Amino acid sequence: MKIVSTFIALLFSMTFAFAQTGAKTEKIKVWGNCGMCKGKIEKTAKKAGAKTADWNEDTHILRVTYAEDKTSNVKIQQAIAKAGYDTQDYTADNTAYDNLHGCCQYDRKEISKDVVMVKLPDNAKSAEVNKEVIAEKKNDLPRLLSAYYSVKDALVKSNANAAAAGAAELVKAIELTGKEELSKDLQKDLLKDANAIAQSKDLKVQRLKFATLSAAMVELAKTVKFSGNPVYQQYCPMQKASWLSDNKAIKNPYYGNAMLTCGNLKATF
């Protein structure tokens, strides 16, 4: 009985100690492709000091918990980038990316022309890193499109939770995109639908809002250049609604597996 009591007391003290050091949970966008990427990203985050790490293949969101006196968001992102994976604030060195397994070589994040690529030193301190951090311009249409694709892919898989998480990232991307690309009215319309998807776990509601969201995205695609890669407008005759895709193959987000290949290609931007 005494041994049990001692063990409980020890466990309590360890938990209390961790709490006292400033346990923090954060979400970090990390580009990747597959289960192999998931294992490597999570392992790298833990080596960089994360207590827990969970990367979602659908949303590309890494959820980490760490003690602030042991590591930081900066150190975790820096380690992941050195392993070959682009993060929301850091871009992996081309050599590190090229060393990834073929199936792990994801479509890389788009960087604006004004971005200064820097190689972070191994012994960089947080203050020094902050001075050298890659500064992406506010007008970030590729990030907006990437977040939209995350929602679309989640709906293809009929995953309401992933769709909500992807829409939450889309809301941030819409808010960060400048007025040169998004008019005030268009931004308002996009935010309305993205927020509705983020706040719902009902696939029927999410798909309904995704239809109007996609209609606005199609109109935007007609006036701006999202990225260097083709953007395909596809159309569902049953739903009478379009969506944007990075792949010519039809994968219908309005019906998922029930009618996965229902649709046709309408335009390429």
Tab-separated table of N, CA, C and O in Angstrom, residues 174-248:
chain	number	residue	atom	x	y	z
A	174	ILE	N	-8.062	33.382	-45.908
A	174	ILE	CA	-8.888	34.440	-46.510
A	174	ILE	C	-8.597	35.774	-45.830
A	174	ILE	O	-8.450	36.809	-46.481
A	175	GLU	N	-8.487	35.735	-44.511
A	175	GLU	CA	-8.237	36.961	-43.751
A	175	GLU	C	-6.860	37.546	-44.044
A	175	GLU	O	-6.650	38.757	-43.948
A	176	LEU	N	-5.903	36.685	-44.407
A	176	LEU	CA	-4.541	37.132	-44.672
A	176	LEU	C	-4.326	37.598	-46.109
A	176	LEU	O	-3.295	38.188	-46.428
A	177	THR	N	-5.278	37.299	-46.981
A	177	THR	CA	-5.126	37.670	-48.386
A	177	THR	C	-5.511	39.128	-48.580
A	177	THR	O	-6.561	39.567	-48.118
A	178	GLY	N	-4.661	39.865	-49.259
A	178	GLY	CA	-4.824	41.310	-49.376
A	178	GLY	C	-5.947	41.759	-50.296
A	178	GLY	O	-6.493	40.992	-51.087
A	179	LYS	N	-6.275	43.034	-50.204
A	179	LYS	CA	-7.389	43.596	-50.954
A	179	LYS	C	-7.100	43.685	-52.451
A	179	LYS	O	-8.023	43.855	-53.250
A	180	GLU	N	-5.825	43.559	-52.841
A	180	GLU	CA	-5.502	43.582	-54.268
A	180	GLU	C	-6.070	42.347	-54.960
A	180	GLU	O	-6.398	42.373	-56.139
A	181	GLU	N	-6.169	41.231	-54.241
A	181	GLU	CA	-6.689	39.991	-54.800
A	181	GLU	C	-8.159	39.771	-54.447
A	181	GLU	O	-8.907	39.202	-55.228
A	182	LEU	N	-8.548	40.201	-53.259
A	182	LEU	CA	-9.920	39.981	-52.796
A	182	LEU	C	-10.596	41.314	-52.508
A	182	LEU	O	-10.131	42.086	-51.678
A	183	SER	N	-11.706	41.556	-53.178
A	183	SER	CA	-12.487	42.745	-52.851
A	183	SER	C	-13.131	42.530	-51.491
A	183	SER	O	-13.226	41.393	-51.000
A	184	LYS	N	-13.570	43.588	-50.880
A	184	LYS	CA	-14.192	43.496	-49.565
A	184	LYS	C	-15.426	42.595	-49.599
A	184	LYS	O	-15.635	41.779	-48.699
A	185	ASP	N	-16.244	42.721	-50.651
A	185	ASP	CA	-17.463	41.915	-50.758
A	185	ASP	C	-17.142	40.445	-50.976
A	185	ASP	O	-17.781	39.564	-50.381
A	186	LEU	N	-16.135	40.168	-51.816
A	186	LEU	CA	-15.761	38.776	-52.070
A	186	LEU	C	-15.185	38.137	-50.818
A	186	LEU	O	-15.492	36.984	-50.491
A	187	GLN	N	-14.343	38.877	-50.117
A	187	GLN	CA	-13.780	38.355	-48.876
A	187	GLN	C	-14.891	38.034	-47.868
A	187	GLN	O	-14.858	36.990	-47.199
A	188	LYS	N	-15.877	38.914	-47.799
A	188	LYS	CA	-17.003	38.709	-46.882
A	188	LYS	C	-17.771	37.441	-47.241
A	188	LYS	O	-18.123	36.640	-46.359
A	189	ASP	N	-18.019	37.219	-48.545
A	189	ASP	CA	-18.755	36.027	-48.987
A	189	ASP	C	-17.969	34.749	-48.704
A	189	ASP	O	-18.531	33.750	-48.226
A	190	LEU	N	-16.672	34.784	-48.997
A	190	LEU	CA	-15.835	33.609	-48.754
A	190	LEU	C	-15.779	33.271	-47.266
A	190	LEU	O	-15.861	32.102	-46.866
A	191	LEU	N	-15.608	34.297	-46.441
A	191	LEU	CA	-15.544	34.079	-44.992
A	191	LEU	C	-16.848	33.507	-44.449
A	191	LEU	O	-16.837	32.641	-43.565
A	192	LYS	N	-17.971	33.977	-44.985
A	192	LYS	CA	-19.269	33.501	-44.522
A	192	LYS	C	-19.405	31.988	-44.732
A	192	LYS	O	-19.792	31.250	-43.817
A	193	ASP	N	-19.065	31.519	-45.930
A	193	ASP	CA	-19.189	30.092	-46.226
A	193	ASP	C	-18.118	29.263	-45.513
A	193	ASP	O	-18.402	28.170	-45.000
A	194	ALA	N	-16.879	29.763	-45.470
A	194	ALA	CA	-15.796	29.028	-44.803
A	194	ALA	C	-16.080	28.877	-43.317
A	194	ALA	O	-15.871	27.802	-42.730
A	195	ASN	N	-16.562	29.937	-42.680
A	195	ASN	CA	-16.917	29.859	-41.257
A	195	ASN	C	-18.058	28.878	-41.014
A	195	ASN	O	-18.048	28.137	-40.016
A	196	ALA	N	-19.030	28.865	-41.913
A	196	ALA	CA	-20.165	27.944	-41.764
A	196	ALA	C	-19.702	26.491	-41.826
A	196	ALA	O	-20.174	25.642	-41.054
A	197	ILE	N	-18.758	26.197	-42.725
A	197	ILE	CA	-18.213	24.834	-42.826
A	197	ILE	C	-17.398	24.493	-41.586
A	197	ILE	O	-17.483	23.386	-41.048
A	198	ALA	N	-16.600	25.453	-41.122
A	198	ALA	CA	-15.747	25.229	-39.948
A	198	ALA	C	-16.559	24.974	-38.687
A	198	ALA	O	-16.132	24.222	-37.801
A	199	GLN	N	-17.736	25.582	-38.600
A	199	GLN	CA	-18.544	25.492	-37.391
A	199	GLN	C	-19.552	24.349	-37.415
A	199	GLN	O	-20.301	24.150	-36.459
A	200	SER	N	-19.577	23.590	-38.507
A	200	SER	CA	-20.539	22.486	-38.626
A	200	SER	C	-19.822	21.147	-38.724
A	200	SER	O	-18.710	21.067	-39.237
A	201	LYS	N	-20.454	20.104	-38.242
A	201	LYS	CA	-19.946	18.740	-38.401
A	201	LYS	C	-20.960	17.906	-39.188
A	201	LYS	O	-20.905	16.683	-39.184
A	202	ASP	N	-21.887	18.604	-39.855
A	202	ASP	CA	-22.920	17.973	-40.666
A	202	ASP	C	-22.488	18.044	-42.133
A	202	ASP	O	-22.393	19.128	-42.709
A	203	LEU	N	-22.203	16.882	-42.739
A	203	LEU	CA	-21.717	16.861	-44.117
A	203	LEU	C	-22.690	17.531	-45.085
A	203	LEU	O	-22.279	18.197	-46.036
A	204	LYS	N	-23.973	17.352	-44.850
A	204	LYS	CA	-24.972	17.947	-45.738
A	204	LYS	C	-24.860	19.470	-45.728
A	204	LYS	O	-24.881	20.115	-46.783
A	205	VAL	N	-24.712	20.041	-44.544
A	205	VAL	CA	-24.554	21.493	-44.410
A	205	VAL	C	-23.232	21.936	-45.009
A	205	VAL	O	-23.160	22.946	-45.740
A	206	GLN	N	-22.160	21.201	-44.723
A	206	GLN	CA	-20.840	21.557	-45.236
A	206	GLN	C	-20.819	21.566	-46.764
A	206	GLN	O	-20.254	22.469	-47.387
A	207	ARG	N	-21.441	20.560	-47.368
A	207	ARG	CA	-21.451	20.478	-48.829
A	207	ARG	C	-22.301	21.581	-49.451
A	207	ARG	O	-21.978	22.099	-50.531
A	208	LEU	N	-23.375	21.939	-48.794
A	208	LEU	CA	-24.222	23.027	-49.280
A	208	LEU	C	-23.437	24.337	-49.301
A	208	LEU	O	-23.476	25.094	-50.283
A	209	LYS	N	-22.711	24.607	-48.220
A	209	LYS	CA	-21.915	25.830	-48.139
A	209	LYS	C	-20.698	25.779	-49.066
A	209	LYS	O	-20.246	26.803	-49.583
A	210	PHE	N	-20.184	24.560	-49.277
A	210	PHE	CA	-19.037	24.395	-50.166
A	210	PHE	C	-19.411	24.757	-51.607
A	210	PHE	O	-18.583	25.265	-52.361
A	211	ALA	N	-20.665	24.523	-51.982
A	211	ALA	CA	-21.123	24.851	-53.329
A	211	ALA	C	-21.053	26.355	-53.581
A	211	ALA	O	-20.549	26.804	-54.623
A	212	THR	N	-21.536	27.152	-52.643
A	212	THR	CA	-21.491	28.610	-52.822
A	212	THR	C	-20.065	29.144	-52.655
A	212	THR	O	-19.658	30.092	-53.330
A	213	LEU	N	-19.313	28.519	-51.755
A	213	LEU	CA	-17.903	28.874	-51.596
A	213	LEU	C	-17.158	28.640	-52.908
A	213	LEU	O	-16.382	29.481	-53.371
A	214	SER	N	-17.411	27.490	-53.538
A	214	SER	CA	-16.729	27.128	-54.780
A	214	SER	C	-17.129	28.046	-55.928
A	214	SER	O	-16.304	28.362	-56.791
A	215	ALA	N	-18.391	28.473	-55.947
A	215	ALA	CA	-18.835	29.391	-56.996
A	215	ALA	C	-18.022	30.680	-56.936
A	215	ALA	O	-17.597	31.228	-57.972
A	216	ALA	N	-17.769	31.172	-55.733
A	216	ALA	CA	-16.965	32.385	-55.560
A	216	ALA	C	-15.506	32.130	-55.934
A	216	ALA	O	-14.845	32.990	-56.536
A	217	MET	N	-14.993	30.945	-55.597
A	217	MET	CA	-13.611	30.601	-55.924
A	217	MET	C	-13.419	30.483	-57.436
A	217	MET	O	-12.369	30.858	-57.964
A	218	VAL	N	-14.417	29.952	-58.133
A	218	VAL	CA	-14.343	29.854	-59.593
A	218	VAL	C	-14.260	31.252	-60.204
A	218	VAL	O	-13.449	31.508	-61.111
A	219	GLU	N	-15.074	32.172	-59.722
A	219	GLU	CA	-15.048	33.543	-60.228
A	219	GLU	C	-13.690	34.200	-59.955
A	219	GLU	O	-13.165	34.942	-60.786
A	220	LEU	N	-13.124	33.893	-58.785
A	220	LEU	CA	-11.813	34.438	-58.438
A	220	LEU	C	-10.739	33.880	-59.362
A	220	LEU	O	-9.832	34.597	-59.798
A	221	ALA	N	-10.849	32.573	-59.673
A	221	ALA	CA	-9.864	31.916	-60.537
A	221	ALA	C	-9.838	32.518	-61.939
A	221	ALA	O	-8.832	32.430	-62.647
A	222	LYS	N	-10.928	33.138	-62.336
A	222	LYS	CA	-11.006	33.767	-63.662
A	222	LYS	C	-10.230	35.088	-63.730
A	222	LYS	O	-9.923	35.566	-64.821
A	223	THR	N	-9.923	35.649	-62.573
A	223	THR	CA	-9.307	36.983	-62.548
A	223	THR	C	-7.899	37.014	-61.963
A	223	THR	O	-7.201	38.022	-62.119
A	224	VAL	N	-7.482	35.947	-61.279
A	224	VAL	CA	-6.153	35.929	-60.665
A	224	VAL	C	-5.417	34.642	-61.039
A	224	VAL	O	-6.020	33.687	-61.517
A	225	LYS	N	-4.118	34.647	-60.792
A	225	LYS	CA	-3.290	33.459	-60.996
A	225	LYS	C	-2.975	32.876	-59.634
A	225	LYS	O	-2.201	33.421	-58.862
A	226	PHE	N	-3.611	31.737	-59.311
A	226	PHE	CA	-3.415	31.140	-57.997
A	226	PHE	C	-1.989	30.622	-57.805
A	226	PHE	O	-1.387	30.802	-56.755
A	227	SER	N	-1.476	29.918	-58.827
A	227	SER	CA	-0.133	29.341	-58.711
A	227	SER	C	0.373	28.998	-60.099
A	227	SER	O	-0.307	29.247	-61.105
A	228	GLY	N	1.560	28.400	-60.147
A	228	GLY	CA	2.122	28.000	-61.433
A	228	GLY	C	1.521	26.709	-61.949
A	228	GLY	O	1.760	26.329	-63.102
A	229	ASN	N	0.757	26.019	-61.121
A	229	ASN	CA	0.147	24.750	-61.517
A	229	ASN	C	-1.266	24.977	-62.046
A	229	ASN	O	-1.948	25.914	-61.629
A	230	PRO	N	-1.740	24.102	-62.956
A	230	PRO	CA	-3.099	24.245	-63.481
A	230	PRO	C	-4.147	24.100	-62.377
A	230	PRO	O	-3.974	23.326	-61.438
A	231	VAL	N	-5.211	24.873	-62.499
A	231	VAL	CA	-6.356	24.769	-61.595
A	231	VAL	C	-7.554	24.374	-62.458
A	231	VAL	O	-7.879	25.070	-63.421
A	232	TYR	N	-8.196	23.251	-62.118
A	232	TYR	CA	-9.278	22.718	-62.935
A	232	TYR	C	-10.642	23.024	-62.313
A	232	TYR	O	-10.858	22.770	-61.130
A	233	GLN	N	-11.539	23.556	-63.142
A	233	GLN	CA	-12.928	23.730	-62.705
A	233	GLN	C	-13.698	22.493	-63.134
A	233	GLN	O	-13.755	22.156	-64.318
A	234	GLN	N	-14.285	21.801	-62.165
A	234	GLN	CA	-15.066	20.604	-62.442
A	234	GLN	C	-16.509	20.829	-62.005
A	234	GLN	O	-16.783	21.648	-61.128
A	235	TYR	N	-17.421	20.076	-62.628
A	235	TYR	CA	-18.849	20.374	-62.445
A	235	TYR	C	-19.645	19.104	-62.156
A	235	TYR	O	-19.453	18.072	-62.796
A	236	CYS	N	-20.523	19.199	-61.160
A	236	CYS	CA	-21.411	18.090	-60.792
A	236	CYS	C	-22.812	18.391	-61.332
A	236	CYS	O	-23.480	19.302	-60.837
A	237	PRO	N	-23.270	17.647	-62.351
A	237	PRO	CA	-24.602	17.912	-62.915
A	237	PRO	C	-25.738	17.580	-61.958
A	237	PRO	O	-26.815	18.181	-62.047
A	238	MET	N	-25.509	16.647	-61.036
A	238	MET	CA	-26.548	16.280	-60.076
A	238	MET	C	-26.768	17.410	-59.069
A	238	MET	O	-27.887	17.765	-58.728
A	239	GLN	N	-25.669	17.996	-58.608
A	239	GLN	CA	-25.733	19.070	-57.618
A	239	GLN	C	-25.867	20.441	-58.285
A	239	GLN	O	-26.216	21.420	-57.633
A	240	LYS	N	-25.558	20.462	-59.608
A	240	LYS	CA	-25.523	21.731	-60.354
A	240	LYS	C	-24.575	22.738	-59.690
A	240	LYS	O	-24.915	23.897	-59.458
A	241	ALA	N	-23.388	22.228	-59.363
A	241	ALA	CA	-22.391	23.048	-58.672
A	241	ALA	C	-20.987	22.669	-59.144
A	241	ALA	O	-20.722	21.513	-59.490
A	242	SER	N	-20.116	23.657	-59.155
A	242	SER	CA	-18.724	23.444	-59.554
A	242	SER	C	-17.818	23.316	-58.340
A	242	SER	O	-18.229	23.569	-57.199
A	243	TRP	N	-16.575	22.939	-58.583
A	243	TRP	CA	-15.524	23.000	-57.567
A	243	TRP	C	-14.188	23.114	-58.291
A	243	TRP	O	-14.106	22.876	-59.498
A	244	LEU	N	-13.158	23.510	-57.585
A	244	LEU	CA	-11.809	23.600	-58.139
A	244	LEU	C	-10.989	22.408	-57.679
A	244	LEU	O	-11.153	21.922	-56.554
A	245	SER	N	-10.086	21.957	-58.550
A	245	SER	CA	-9.244	20.814	-58.214
A	245	SER	C	-7.860	21.002	-58.812
A	245	SER	O	-7.683	21.724	-59.797
A	246	ASP	N	-6.877	20.335	-58.214
A	246	ASP	CA	-5.513	20.356	-58.742
A	246	ASP	C	-5.246	19.127	-59.606
A	246	ASP	O	-4.129	18.900	-60.044
A	247	ASN	N	-6.296	18.324	-59.839
A	247	ASN	CA	-6.147	17.078	-60.584
A	247	ASN	C	-7.291	16.939	-61.581
A	247	ASN	O	-8.443	17.211	-61.254
A	248	LYS	N	-6.980	16.499	-62.807
A	248	LYS	CA	-8.021	16.334	-63.823
A	248	LYS	C	-9.013	15.232	-63.464
A	248	LYS	O	-10.179	15.280	-63.878
